[in-house]
Amino acid sequence: MLAQLKQICSSQHFHVNERRRGFLRFIVKETLSGRALSLKGYTIALAVFGRDQSFDPQADPVVRLEARRLRRDLDSYYVDAGRNDVVRIWIPKGSYVPKFEWLNMPPVAGSSDDLAHDVRTVPAQNDAADVAPCGKDVAPSVKSSVFRRLLIGAALVAAVAAGLAIWMSPFDASRSPSSATREPGVLVMQFDSLSSGESARYLAIGMEQELIANLFHLSGFRLYTSAALANQEPRPAALQVARDRGFAYIVNGSVQADGGEVRVTTSVVNAASGLIVWTKSYSRPLDPQALVGIQRNLAEEIAEVIGQPYGVVRSDMSNGSSMPAVSNMDSYMCVLRAYGYRRTFLRADFDPAMRCLEQSVQRDPGYSDAWAMLGWLHVDAGRLGFAGDDRQKRYEKAQEAIFNALRLQPKNPLALKALAAAYHFTGRYEESQRLTRQLAELYPNDPEILAQLGWRLSVRGNFEEGVPILKRAIDRTLNPPNWYFHFIAVGLCLKGDWEQARRIAERSALGDSGFSQLVLATANAELGDREGTRQALENLARYDPLARDPEGFLRRQGIADQTVGALVAGLGKARALASR
């Protein structure tokens, strides 16, 4: 990040005065040093603009005006000279805390896909032949009776799967009514056919039903189909009906099949505001023989983006932009707050999330997700050193909370994920891996489960299997949490690929728990970068449990002895270099 800052400030195309350059340097360095919360107008006015302690931001708008100009200057820079930069630095409106977005991230070693933030549309490897261009015009086949039967069959299979799932759900004892009332409703509308003929119409039906079947296997929201709007007015009334019935989001879609290509467009609308919170189009060659595979793969990808733990619905809810009309949203929002903490594992976010969950289970003792997440945070308190010497007591509390969640909802995926985590951090590694593998089979559209499996395999020394799984999770996640990258970087360190390890560690170093700072210090030391090593060690020093007792901290994570030894040795080398 500091290299990107230096590149911007030294660019002749960054047309700003020295005061705004100082403004940018200050807010970036403060953020990277963990002091983002102190970036207020008053602080910046004193540190950057020479104001004294009598500064009144209401009477003197200098910081607001300069921030507005700096946003404009950064936008201009990235449109022109910075369009090929690896990192984009930007300042959200209403805040002075900069954000960092990776634009042209080099590929992870062994992967041809770059580590972008958006979900890609690359098909699964075993379906590559299904979407390969045929080299001929396939339009005549669209009209054939064979193709029509394929379309009808695909739509019927998907409809039966989705229908069974939805028909069975009210009678599934694992679905707690008390938890369902606190989750946002998601309404999946019928997909529109934008092409003439039966083929596109059947493909639209199949896409809708495949998507419903895939979304059904994800937790955290209530799922409704367009049958909920039966006997209602046409599509324009859907938004009002959704609001009246307390649905939080509407999923719309369309299918166009002509010219040898099928194009599927999907959008998610916030029912309360009417704003489109996500939209994307997918194109595939239209091969009749590959139709079922195309339909299945697209539905899986769309479901992942919409419903995964860090997907569209939860991200939008976390921003507070949607408050569905349900009995009590406080407990649900506490679970979302805990998800936010678990992206970075920052100590400052832990205590508020823990207090919120403790209040939730007191207020709503029948809410399984709150118990599950409470158990997960108790595990974190033990393994990350947040509980001091009471680690065993925290693990006992975790077990009690997780079992409460499972008694309420025996098939709750969040509770089962928390249980797998508890197994790992109490040394039951084989049981943890076995349960996580089972979850990956049961919930194939939840990339967080993949990431947990890849992480647990890698920390136990099985990088050969674990790292490819981590990369799959990254490719299938809208905005991957930093910890998804940690053991990809560690694996590169163990191979001696220090430059690539540093790149990946830098990607994961923004606001995490400090582990990536250890990896970054090690890689920088091996590359002879004394200043980079010193900076990483200074950042690492802020994470007390890890900095004070690195070996003990690493062992509490269940990391294999050989890997712990390599990391501790690398840290020692980094400290020796920095002290010269």
Coordinates of C-alpha atoms in Angstrom, one line a residue:
M1 CA 0.0 0.0 0.0
L2 CA 2.9 2.4 0.8
A3 CA 4.4 1.6 -2.6
Q4 CA 1.1 2.6 -4.3
L5 CA 0.9 5.7 -2.2
K6 CA 4.4 6.7 -3.2
Q7 CA 3.6 6.0 -6.9
I8 CA 0.5 8.2 -6.8
C9 CA 2.2 11.1 -5.0
S10 CA 5.2 11.1 -7.3
S11 CA 3.2 10.9 -10.5
Q12 CA 3.2 14.0 -12.6
H13 CA -0.4 13.1 -13.6
F14 CA -1.6 13.5 -10.0
H15 CA -2.4 17.2 -10.2
V16 CA -2.7 18.3 -6.6
N17 CA -1.0 20.8 -4.4
E18 CA 1.4 19.7 -1.7
R19 CA -1.3 20.1 1.0
R20 CA -3.6 17.6 -0.6
R21 CA -0.6 15.2 -1.1
G22 CA 0.0 15.5 2.6
F23 CA -3.7 14.9 3.3
L24 CA -3.5 11.6 1.3
R25 CA -0.3 10.5 2.9
F26 CA -1.7 11.1 6.4
I27 CA -5.0 9.2 6.0
V28 CA -3.4 6.2 4.3
K29 CA -0.6 5.8 6.8
E30 CA -2.9 6.3 9.7
T31 CA -5.2 3.6 8.3
L32 CA -2.4 1.1 7.6
S33 CA -1.2 1.7 11.2
G34 CA -4.5 0.7 12.6
R35 CA -5.7 4.2 13.6
A36 CA -8.5 4.6 11.1
L37 CA -11.0 5.2 13.9
S38 CA -9.2 8.5 14.7
L39 CA -9.6 9.9 11.2
K40 CA -12.0 12.7 12.0
G41 CA -12.2 16.2 10.6
Y42 CA -10.7 17.7 13.8
T43 CA -7.7 15.3 13.8
I44 CA -6.9 15.9 10.2
A45 CA -7.3 19.7 10.5
L46 CA -4.6 19.7 13.3
A47 CA -2.3 17.2 11.7
V48 CA -2.5 18.3 8.0
F49 CA -3.8 21.8 7.7
G50 CA -2.1 23.5 10.6
R51 CA -5.2 24.4 12.6
D52 CA -5.0 24.7 16.4
Q53 CA -7.1 23.1 19.1
S54 CA -9.8 25.8 18.8
F55 CA -10.7 24.4 15.3
D56 CA -14.4 24.2 14.7
P57 CA -15.4 22.0 11.7
Q58 CA -18.7 23.7 11.4
A59 CA -17.2 27.1 11.0
D60 CA -14.2 26.1 9.0
P61 CA -15.0 23.5 6.3
V62 CA -11.4 23.1 5.1
V63 CA -11.3 19.4 5.6
R64 CA -14.6 18.6 3.9
L65 CA -13.6 20.8 0.9
E66 CA -10.2 19.3 0.5
A67 CA -11.5 15.8 0.9
R68 CA -14.0 16.5 -1.9
R69 CA -11.2 17.8 -4.1
L70 CA -9.0 14.8 -3.2
R71 CA -11.7 12.4 -4.3
R72 CA -11.9 14.1 -7.6
D73 CA -8.1 14.1 -8.0
L74 CA -7.9 10.4 -7.3
D75 CA -10.7 9.6 -9.7
S76 CA -8.9 11.6 -12.5
Y77 CA -5.6 9.8 -11.7
Y78 CA -7.1 6.3 -12.0
V79 CA -8.9 7.2 -15.2
D80 CA -5.6 8.1 -16.9
A81 CA -2.2 7.4 -15.5
G82 CA -3.3 4.9 -12.8
R83 CA -5.6 2.8 -14.9
N84 CA -3.1 -0.2 -14.9
D85 CA -2.1 0.2 -11.2
V86 CA -2.4 -2.9 -9.1
V87 CA -4.2 -1.1 -6.2
R88 CA -6.8 1.6 -6.3
I89 CA -7.0 4.0 -3.3
W90 CA -10.3 5.8 -2.8
I91 CA -12.1 7.7 -0.2
P92 CA -15.8 6.9 0.3
K93 CA -18.2 9.9 0.6
G94 CA -19.0 10.8 4.2
S95 CA -15.8 9.3 5.5
Y96 CA -12.1 10.2 5.6
V97 CA -10.9 6.6 5.9
P98 CA -9.4 5.4 2.6
K99 CA -10.3 2.1 1.0
F100 CA -8.0 -0.2 -1.0
E101 CA -9.2 -2.1 -4.0
W102 CA -7.1 -4.6 -6.0
L103 CA -7.5 -3.9 -9.7
N104 CA -4.8 -5.9 -11.6
M105 CA -3.7 -8.4 -9.0
P106 CA -1.1 -10.8 -10.4
P107 CA -2.4 -14.4 -10.5
V108 CA -1.7 -16.7 -7.6
A109 CA 1.0 -19.2 -8.4
G110 CA -0.4 -22.2 -10.2
S111 CA -3.6 -20.4 -11.2
S112 CA -4.5 -18.5 -14.4
D113 CA -7.2 -16.6 -12.7
D114 CA -6.4 -13.2 -11.1
L115 CA -7.5 -12.5 -7.5
A116 CA -10.2 -9.9 -8.4
H117 CA -13.0 -8.9 -6.1
D118 CA -15.8 -9.9 -8.6
V119 CA -17.1 -13.4 -9.1
R120 CA -15.9 -14.7 -12.4
T121 CA -18.0 -16.7 -14.9
V122 CA -15.3 -19.4 -15.6
P123 CA -17.1 -22.8 -15.7
A124 CA -16.1 -25.7 -13.5
Q125 CA -13.3 -27.7 -15.0
N126 CA -15.4 -30.8 -15.7
D127 CA -17.9 -28.7 -17.6
A128 CA -15.3 -27.0 -19.9
A129 CA -16.4 -29.0 -22.9
D130 CA -20.0 -28.0 -22.3
V131 CA -19.4 -24.4 -23.0
A132 CA -16.8 -24.6 -25.8
P133 CA -17.8 -22.9 -29.1
C134 CA -19.0 -25.5 -31.6
G135 CA -17.4 -23.6 -34.5
K136 CA -20.7 -23.6 -36.4
D137 CA -24.0 -21.8 -36.3
V138 CA -26.2 -23.7 -33.9
A139 CA -29.3 -21.6 -34.5
P140 CA -31.1 -24.3 -36.5
S141 CA -30.7 -26.7 -33.7
V142 CA -32.6 -24.4 -31.4
K143 CA -35.7 -25.1 -33.4
S144 CA -35.2 -28.9 -33.5
S145 CA -37.5 -31.2 -31.6
V146 CA -34.6 -32.8 -29.9
F147 CA -33.4 -29.5 -28.5
R148 CA -36.9 -28.7 -27.4
R149 CA -37.1 -31.9 -25.5
L150 CA -33.8 -31.2 -23.8
L151 CA -35.1 -27.8 -22.7
I152 CA -38.3 -29.2 -21.4
G153 CA -36.5 -32.0 -19.6
A154 CA -34.0 -29.6 -18.0
A155 CA -36.8 -27.3 -16.8
L156 CA -38.8 -30.2 -15.4
V157 CA -35.9 -31.7 -13.5
A158 CA -35.0 -28.3 -12.0
A159 CA -38.7 -27.6 -11.2
V160 CA -39.1 -30.9 -9.4
A161 CA -35.9 -30.4 -7.4
A162 CA -36.9 -26.9 -6.3
G163 CA -40.5 -27.9 -5.7
L164 CA -39.6 -30.8 -3.5
A165 CA -37.2 -28.5 -1.5
I166 CA -39.8 -25.8 -1.0
W167 CA -42.6 -28.3 -0.4
M168 CA -40.6 -30.1 2.3
S169 CA -39.3 -27.0 4.1
P170 CA -42.3 -26.3 6.3
F171 CA -42.2 -29.8 7.7
D172 CA -38.5 -29.9 8.4
A173 CA -38.0 -29.8 12.1
S174 CA -34.5 -28.5 11.7
R175 CA -35.9 -25.1 10.6
S176 CA -36.8 -23.2 13.7
P177 CA -39.8 -20.8 13.2
S178 CA -38.3 -18.4 15.7
S179 CA -35.2 -18.0 13.6
A180 CA -37.0 -17.8 10.3
T181 CA -39.0 -14.8 11.4
R182 CA -35.8 -12.8 12.0
E183 CA -34.3 -13.4 8.6
P184 CA -34.9 -11.3 5.4
G185 CA -37.3 -12.7 2.8
V186 CA -35.9 -13.1 -0.7
L187 CA -38.5 -13.3 -3.6
V188 CA -37.4 -15.0 -6.8
M189 CA -39.4 -13.8 -9.7
Q190 CA -40.1 -15.7 -12.9
F191 CA -37.3 -15.2 -15.4
D192 CA -38.4 -13.3 -18.5
S193 CA -37.8 -14.8 -22.0
L194 CA -36.5 -12.1 -24.3
S195 CA -36.4 -14.3 -27.4
S196 CA -39.3 -15.7 -29.5
G197 CA -40.0 -19.4 -29.5
E198 CA -40.4 -22.2 -26.9
S199 CA -36.7 -22.8 -26.4
A200 CA -36.0 -19.5 -24.7
R201 CA -39.2 -19.8 -22.6
Y202 CA -38.3 -23.3 -21.3
L203 CA -34.7 -22.2 -20.7
A204 CA -36.1 -19.2 -18.6
I205 CA -38.3 -21.6 -16.6
G206 CA -35.3 -23.9 -16.0
M207 CA -33.0 -21.1 -14.9
E208 CA -35.5 -19.8 -12.4
Q209 CA -36.1 -23.2 -10.8
E210 CA -32.4 -24.1 -10.8
L211 CA -31.6 -20.9 -9.0
I212 CA -34.3 -21.5 -6.4
A213 CA -33.0 -25.0 -5.8
N214 CA -29.5 -23.6 -5.3
L215 CA -30.5 -20.8 -3.1
F216 CA -32.5 -23.2 -0.9
H217 CA -29.2 -24.8 0.2
L218 CA -28.0 -21.5 1.6
S219 CA -29.0 -20.1 5.0
G220 CA -29.7 -16.7 6.4
F221 CA -32.9 -15.7 4.6
R222 CA -36.4 -16.9 3.8
L223 CA -37.0 -18.0 0.2
Y224 CA -40.1 -17.3 -1.8
T225 CA -41.0 -18.0 -5.4
S226 CA -43.2 -16.0 -7.7
A227 CA -46.1 -18.2 -6.7
A228 CA -46.3 -15.9 -3.7
L229 CA -47.7 -13.3 -6.2
A230 CA -50.4 -15.5 -7.6
N231 CA -53.5 -13.7 -8.6
Q232 CA -51.7 -10.4 -8.2
E233 CA -51.2 -7.7 -10.8
P234 CA -48.4 -8.0 -13.4
R235 CA -44.7 -7.6 -12.7
P236 CA -44.8 -3.8 -12.0
A237 CA -46.8 -4.5 -8.8
A238 CA -44.1 -6.9 -7.5
L239 CA -42.2 -4.2 -5.6
Q240 CA -45.2 -3.0 -3.7
V241 CA -46.4 -6.6 -2.9
A242 CA -42.9 -7.4 -1.7
R243 CA -42.9 -4.4 0.6
D244 CA -46.4 -5.3 1.9
R245 CA -45.4 -8.8 2.7
G246 CA -42.1 -7.9 4.3
F247 CA -39.8 -9.3 1.6
A248 CA -36.4 -7.6 1.7
Y249 CA -35.1 -8.4 -1.7
I250 CA -36.4 -9.3 -5.2
V251 CA -34.4 -11.4 -7.6
N252 CA -35.2 -10.7 -11.3
G253 CA -33.8 -12.4 -14.3
S254 CA -34.1 -12.7 -18.1
V255 CA -32.9 -15.2 -20.7
Q256 CA -32.1 -14.5 -24.4
A257 CA -31.2 -17.4 -26.6
D258 CA -30.4 -16.6 -30.2
G259 CA -27.5 -16.1 -32.6
G260 CA -25.7 -19.2 -31.2
E261 CA -25.5 -17.6 -27.7
V262 CA -27.5 -17.7 -24.5
R263 CA -27.4 -14.6 -22.3
V264 CA -28.7 -14.6 -18.8
T265 CA -29.1 -11.3 -16.9
T266 CA -29.9 -11.3 -13.1
S267 CA -30.4 -8.4 -10.7
V268 CA -31.1 -8.1 -7.0
V269 CA -33.4 -5.2 -5.9
N270 CA -33.7 -3.9 -2.4
A271 CA -37.4 -3.9 -1.9
A272 CA -37.4 -1.1 0.8
S273 CA -35.5 1.4 -1.3
G274 CA -36.2 0.1 -4.9
L275 CA -32.5 0.3 -5.6
I276 CA -30.7 -2.3 -7.6
V277 CA -27.9 -3.6 -5.3
W278 CA -26.4 -6.0 -7.8
T279 CA -26.7 -7.0 -11.4
K280 CA -24.7 -9.0 -13.9
S281 CA -25.0 -10.6 -17.3
Y282 CA -23.6 -14.0 -18.3
S283 CA -23.0 -15.2 -21.8
R284 CA -22.4 -18.8 -23.0
P285 CA -22.3 -20.5 -26.5
L286 CA -25.6 -22.1 -27.0
D287 CA -24.8 -25.8 -27.5
P288 CA -28.0 -28.0 -27.3
Q289 CA -26.0 -30.9 -25.9
A290 CA -24.5 -28.7 -23.2
L291 CA -27.7 -27.0 -22.2
V292 CA -28.2 -28.7 -18.8
G293 CA -24.6 -28.1 -17.8
I294 CA -24.9 -24.4 -18.8
Q295 CA -28.1 -23.9 -16.9
R296 CA -26.7 -25.7 -13.8
N297 CA -23.4 -23.8 -13.7
L298 CA -25.0 -20.4 -14.2
A299 CA -27.6 -21.0 -11.5
E300 CA -24.8 -22.1 -9.1
E301 CA -22.7 -19.0 -9.8
I302 CA -25.7 -16.6 -9.3
A303 CA -26.8 -18.3 -6.1
E304 CA -23.2 -18.0 -4.7
V305 CA -23.1 -14.3 -5.4
I306 CA -26.6 -13.6 -3.9
G307 CA -26.7 -15.9 -0.9
Q308 CA -23.2 -16.7 0.3
P309 CA -22.1 -15.5 3.8
Y310 CA -20.3 -12.5 2.2
G311 CA -22.7 -12.1 -0.7
V312 CA -25.1 -9.5 -1.9
V313 CA -27.9 -10.0 0.6
R314 CA -25.8 -10.0 3.8
S315 CA -23.5 -7.2 2.6
D316 CA -26.5 -5.0 1.8
M317 CA -28.1 -5.9 5.1
S318 CA -24.9 -5.1 7.0
N319 CA -24.9 -1.6 5.5
G320 CA -28.3 -1.1 7.2
S321 CA -30.0 -0.3 3.8
S322 CA -32.8 -2.8 4.3
M323 CA -34.9 -3.5 7.3
P324 CA -37.6 -6.0 6.5
A325 CA -40.9 -5.9 8.4
V326 CA -40.3 -8.8 10.7
S327 CA -40.9 -9.2 14.4
N328 CA -37.4 -8.2 15.6
M329 CA -34.4 -7.5 13.5
D330 CA -31.9 -6.7 16.3
S331 CA -30.8 -10.3 16.8
Y332 CA -30.4 -10.9 13.0
M333 CA -28.3 -7.7 12.8
C334 CA -26.1 -9.0 15.6
V335 CA -25.3 -12.1 13.6
L336 CA -24.4 -9.9 10.6
R337 CA -22.2 -7.8 12.9
A338 CA -20.4 -11.0 14.0
Y339 CA -19.9 -11.9 10.3
G340 CA -18.3 -8.5 9.8
Y341 CA -15.9 -9.1 12.7
R342 CA -15.0 -12.5 11.3
R343 CA -13.9 -11.0 8.0
T344 CA -10.9 -9.4 9.8
F345 CA -10.8 -10.8 13.4
L346 CA -10.0 -7.3 14.7
R347 CA -9.9 -7.1 18.5
A348 CA -11.8 -3.8 18.4
D349 CA -14.7 -5.4 16.6
F350 CA -14.8 -8.5 18.8
D351 CA -16.2 -7.1 22.1
P352 CA -19.2 -5.2 20.5
A353 CA -20.0 -8.3 18.5
M354 CA -19.8 -10.6 21.5
R355 CA -22.0 -8.3 23.7
C356 CA -24.5 -8.0 20.9
L357 CA -24.8 -11.8 20.6
E358 CA -25.0 -12.3 24.3
Q359 CA -28.0 -9.9 24.4
S360 CA -29.5 -11.7 21.4
V361 CA -29.7 -15.1 23.0
Q362 CA -31.1 -13.5 26.2
R363 CA -33.7 -11.7 24.2
D364 CA -34.4 -14.6 21.7
P365 CA -33.3 -17.9 23.2
G366 CA -34.9 -19.8 20.3
Y367 CA -32.7 -18.1 17.7
S368 CA -30.3 -20.9 16.5
D369 CA -28.0 -18.7 14.4
A370 CA -27.3 -16.3 17.3
W371 CA -26.3 -19.3 19.5
A372 CA -24.1 -20.7 16.7
M373 CA -22.3 -17.4 16.2
L374 CA -21.9 -16.9 19.9
G375 CA -20.2 -20.3 20.1
W376 CA -17.9 -19.4 17.2
L377 CA -16.8 -16.1 19.0
H378 CA -16.1 -18.0 22.2
V379 CA -13.8 -20.2 20.1
D380 CA -12.1 -17.1 18.7
A381 CA -11.7 -15.7 22.2
G382 CA -9.7 -18.8 23.2
R383 CA -7.6 -19.3 20.1
L384 CA -6.8 -15.6 19.5
G385 CA -5.9 -14.8 23.1
F386 CA -8.9 -12.5 23.7
A387 CA -9.7 -14.5 26.9
G388 CA -6.3 -14.2 28.6
D389 CA -5.6 -17.5 30.4
D390 CA -9.3 -18.7 30.4
R391 CA -8.9 -20.4 27.0
Q392 CA -10.3 -23.8 28.2
K393 CA -13.3 -22.0 29.8
R394 CA -14.0 -20.2 26.6
Y395 CA -14.0 -23.5 24.7
E396 CA -16.5 -25.0 27.2
K397 CA -18.8 -22.0 26.6
A398 CA -18.4 -22.4 22.9
Q399 CA -19.5 -26.0 23.1
E400 CA -22.5 -25.1 25.2
A401 CA -23.6 -22.4 22.8
I402 CA -23.1 -24.6 19.7
F403 CA -25.1 -27.4 21.2
N404 CA -27.9 -25.0 22.1
A405 CA -27.9 -24.0 18.4
L406 CA -28.0 -27.6 17.2
R407 CA -30.8 -28.6 19.7
L408 CA -32.9 -25.8 18.2
Q409 CA -32.0 -26.5 14.6
P410 CA -30.1 -29.8 14.1
K411 CA -29.2 -29.1 10.5
N412 CA -28.3 -25.5 10.9
P413 CA -25.2 -25.0 8.6
L414 CA -23.9 -22.1 10.7
A415 CA -24.0 -24.2 13.8
L416 CA -22.3 -27.1 12.0
K417 CA -19.6 -24.8 10.7
A418 CA -19.0 -23.5 14.3
L419 CA -18.8 -27.1 15.5
A420 CA -16.2 -28.0 12.9
A421 CA -14.2 -24.9 14.1
A422 CA -14.5 -26.0 17.7
Y423 CA -13.3 -29.5 16.8
H424 CA -10.2 -28.0 15.1
F425 CA -9.1 -25.6 17.8
T426 CA -9.5 -28.2 20.5
G427 CA -7.2 -30.6 18.6
R428 CA -9.8 -32.9 17.0
Y429 CA -8.4 -32.3 13.6
E430 CA -9.7 -35.4 11.8
E431 CA -13.2 -34.9 13.1
S432 CA -13.1 -31.3 12.0
Q433 CA -11.9 -32.1 8.5
R434 CA -14.5 -34.9 8.1
L435 CA -17.4 -32.6 9.2
T436 CA -16.2 -29.8 6.9
R437 CA -16.0 -32.1 3.9
Q438 CA -19.5 -33.3 4.6
L439 CA -20.7 -29.6 4.8
A440 CA -18.9 -28.9 1.5
E441 CA -20.9 -31.7 -0.1
L442 CA -24.2 -30.6 1.5
Y443 CA -23.8 -26.9 0.8
P444 CA -21.8 -26.6 -2.5
N445 CA -22.8 -23.0 -3.0
D446 CA -21.2 -21.8 0.2
P447 CA -17.6 -20.8 -0.6
E448 CA -16.9 -20.0 3.1
I449 CA -17.1 -23.8 3.8
L450 CA -14.6 -24.4 1.0
A451 CA -12.3 -21.8 2.5
Q452 CA -12.5 -23.4 5.9
L453 CA -11.7 -26.8 4.5
G454 CA -8.8 -25.4 2.5
W455 CA -7.5 -23.5 5.5
R456 CA -7.7 -26.5 7.9
L457 CA -6.0 -28.8 5.4
S458 CA -3.2 -26.3 4.8
V459 CA -2.6 -25.5 8.5
R460 CA -2.1 -29.2 9.1
G461 CA 0.5 -29.3 6.4
N462 CA -1.6 -30.6 3.5
F463 CA -0.9 -27.6 1.2
E464 CA -1.2 -29.8 -1.9
E465 CA -4.9 -30.3 -1.4
G466 CA -5.7 -27.3 0.7
V467 CA -4.3 -24.4 -1.4
P468 CA -6.3 -25.3 -4.6
I469 CA -9.5 -25.4 -2.4
L470 CA -8.7 -22.0 -1.0
K471 CA -8.2 -20.6 -4.5
R472 CA -11.6 -22.1 -5.5
A473 CA -13.2 -20.3 -2.6
I474 CA -11.6 -17.0 -3.6
D475 CA -12.8 -17.4 -7.2
R476 CA -16.3 -18.0 -6.0
T477 CA -16.5 -15.2 -3.4
L478 CA -17.7 -11.7 -4.2
N479 CA -15.2 -10.0 -1.8
P480 CA -13.0 -12.6 -0.2
P481 CA -12.0 -12.1 3.5
N482 CA -8.3 -11.6 4.1
W483 CA -7.9 -14.9 5.9
Y484 CA -8.7 -16.8 2.7
F485 CA -5.3 -15.8 1.4
H486 CA -3.1 -16.4 4.5
F487 CA -2.1 -20.0 3.9
I488 CA -1.7 -19.5 0.1
A489 CA 1.1 -17.0 1.1
V490 CA 2.5 -19.5 3.7
G491 CA 2.6 -22.3 1.1
L492 CA 4.6 -20.0 -1.2
C493 CA 7.0 -19.2 1.6
L494 CA 7.6 -22.8 2.2
K495 CA 8.4 -23.2 -1.5
G496 CA 10.8 -20.3 -1.4
D497 CA 8.7 -18.2 -3.7
W498 CA 9.2 -15.0 -1.7
E499 CA 8.1 -12.4 -4.2
Q500 CA 4.8 -14.1 -4.8
A501 CA 4.3 -14.7 -1.1
R502 CA 4.9 -11.0 -0.4
R503 CA 2.3 -10.1 -3.0
I504 CA -0.4 -12.3 -1.5
A505 CA 0.5 -11.3 2.1
E506 CA 0.1 -7.6 1.0
R507 CA -3.4 -8.5 -0.3
S508 CA -4.3 -9.9 3.0
A509 CA -2.6 -7.3 5.2
L510 CA -5.4 -4.7 5.3
G511 CA -6.9 -4.7 8.7
D512 CA -6.5 -8.4 9.6
S513 CA -5.5 -10.0 12.9
G514 CA -1.8 -9.6 12.3
F515 CA -0.9 -13.0 10.9
S516 CA -0.3 -11.6 7.4
Q517 CA 2.1 -9.1 9.0
L518 CA 4.2 -12.0 10.2
V519 CA 4.2 -13.5 6.7
L520 CA 5.0 -10.2 5.2
A521 CA 7.9 -9.5 7.5
T522 CA 9.3 -13.0 6.7
A523 CA 9.0 -12.5 2.9
N524 CA 10.5 -9.0 3.0
A525 CA 13.4 -10.2 5.1
E526 CA 14.2 -13.0 2.6
L527 CA 14.0 -10.4 -0.2
G528 CA 16.4 -8.1 1.7
D529 CA 13.8 -5.4 2.0
R530 CA 14.8 -3.9 5.4
E531 CA 12.3 -1.0 5.4
G532 CA 9.4 -3.3 4.4
T533 CA 10.5 -5.8 7.1
R534 CA 10.7 -3.0 9.7
Q535 CA 7.2 -1.7 8.8
A536 CA 5.6 -5.2 8.9
L537 CA 7.2 -5.8 12.4
E538 CA 5.9 -2.5 13.6
N539 CA 2.4 -3.4 12.5
L540 CA 2.8 -6.9 14.0
A541 CA 3.6 -5.4 17.4
R542 CA 0.1 -4.0 17.6
Y543 CA -1.3 -7.6 17.8
D544 CA -0.3 -8.4 21.4
P545 CA -0.9 -12.2 21.7
L546 CA 0.9 -12.9 18.4
A547 CA 3.7 -10.5 19.0
R548 CA 4.3 -11.5 22.6
D549 CA 4.4 -15.3 22.0
P550 CA 4.5 -16.1 18.3
E551 CA 5.1 -19.8 18.7
G552 CA 2.4 -20.3 21.3
F553 CA -0.1 -18.3 19.2
L554 CA 0.6 -20.3 16.1
R555 CA 0.3 -23.6 17.9
R556 CA -3.1 -22.5 19.3
Q557 CA -4.3 -22.2 15.7
G558 CA -3.6 -25.9 15.2
I559 CA -0.7 -25.2 12.7
A560 CA 1.5 -28.2 12.0
D561 CA 4.9 -28.3 13.8
Q562 CA 7.0 -28.0 10.6
T563 CA 5.1 -24.9 9.5
V564 CA 5.3 -23.3 13.0
G565 CA 9.0 -23.9 13.0
A566 CA 9.4 -22.2 9.6
L567 CA 7.3 -19.2 10.5
V568 CA 9.1 -18.7 13.9
A569 CA 12.5 -19.0 12.1
G570 CA 11.4 -16.5 9.5
L571 CA 10.2 -14.1 12.1
G572 CA 13.6 -14.3 13.9
K573 CA 15.4 -13.6 10.6
A574 CA 13.1 -10.6 10.1
R575 CA 13.8 -9.2 13.5
A576 CA 17.6 -9.6 13.0
L577 CA 17.5 -7.7 9.7
A578 CA 15.4 -4.9 11.2
S579 CA 17.7 -4.4 14.2
R580 CA 20.8 -3.8 12.1

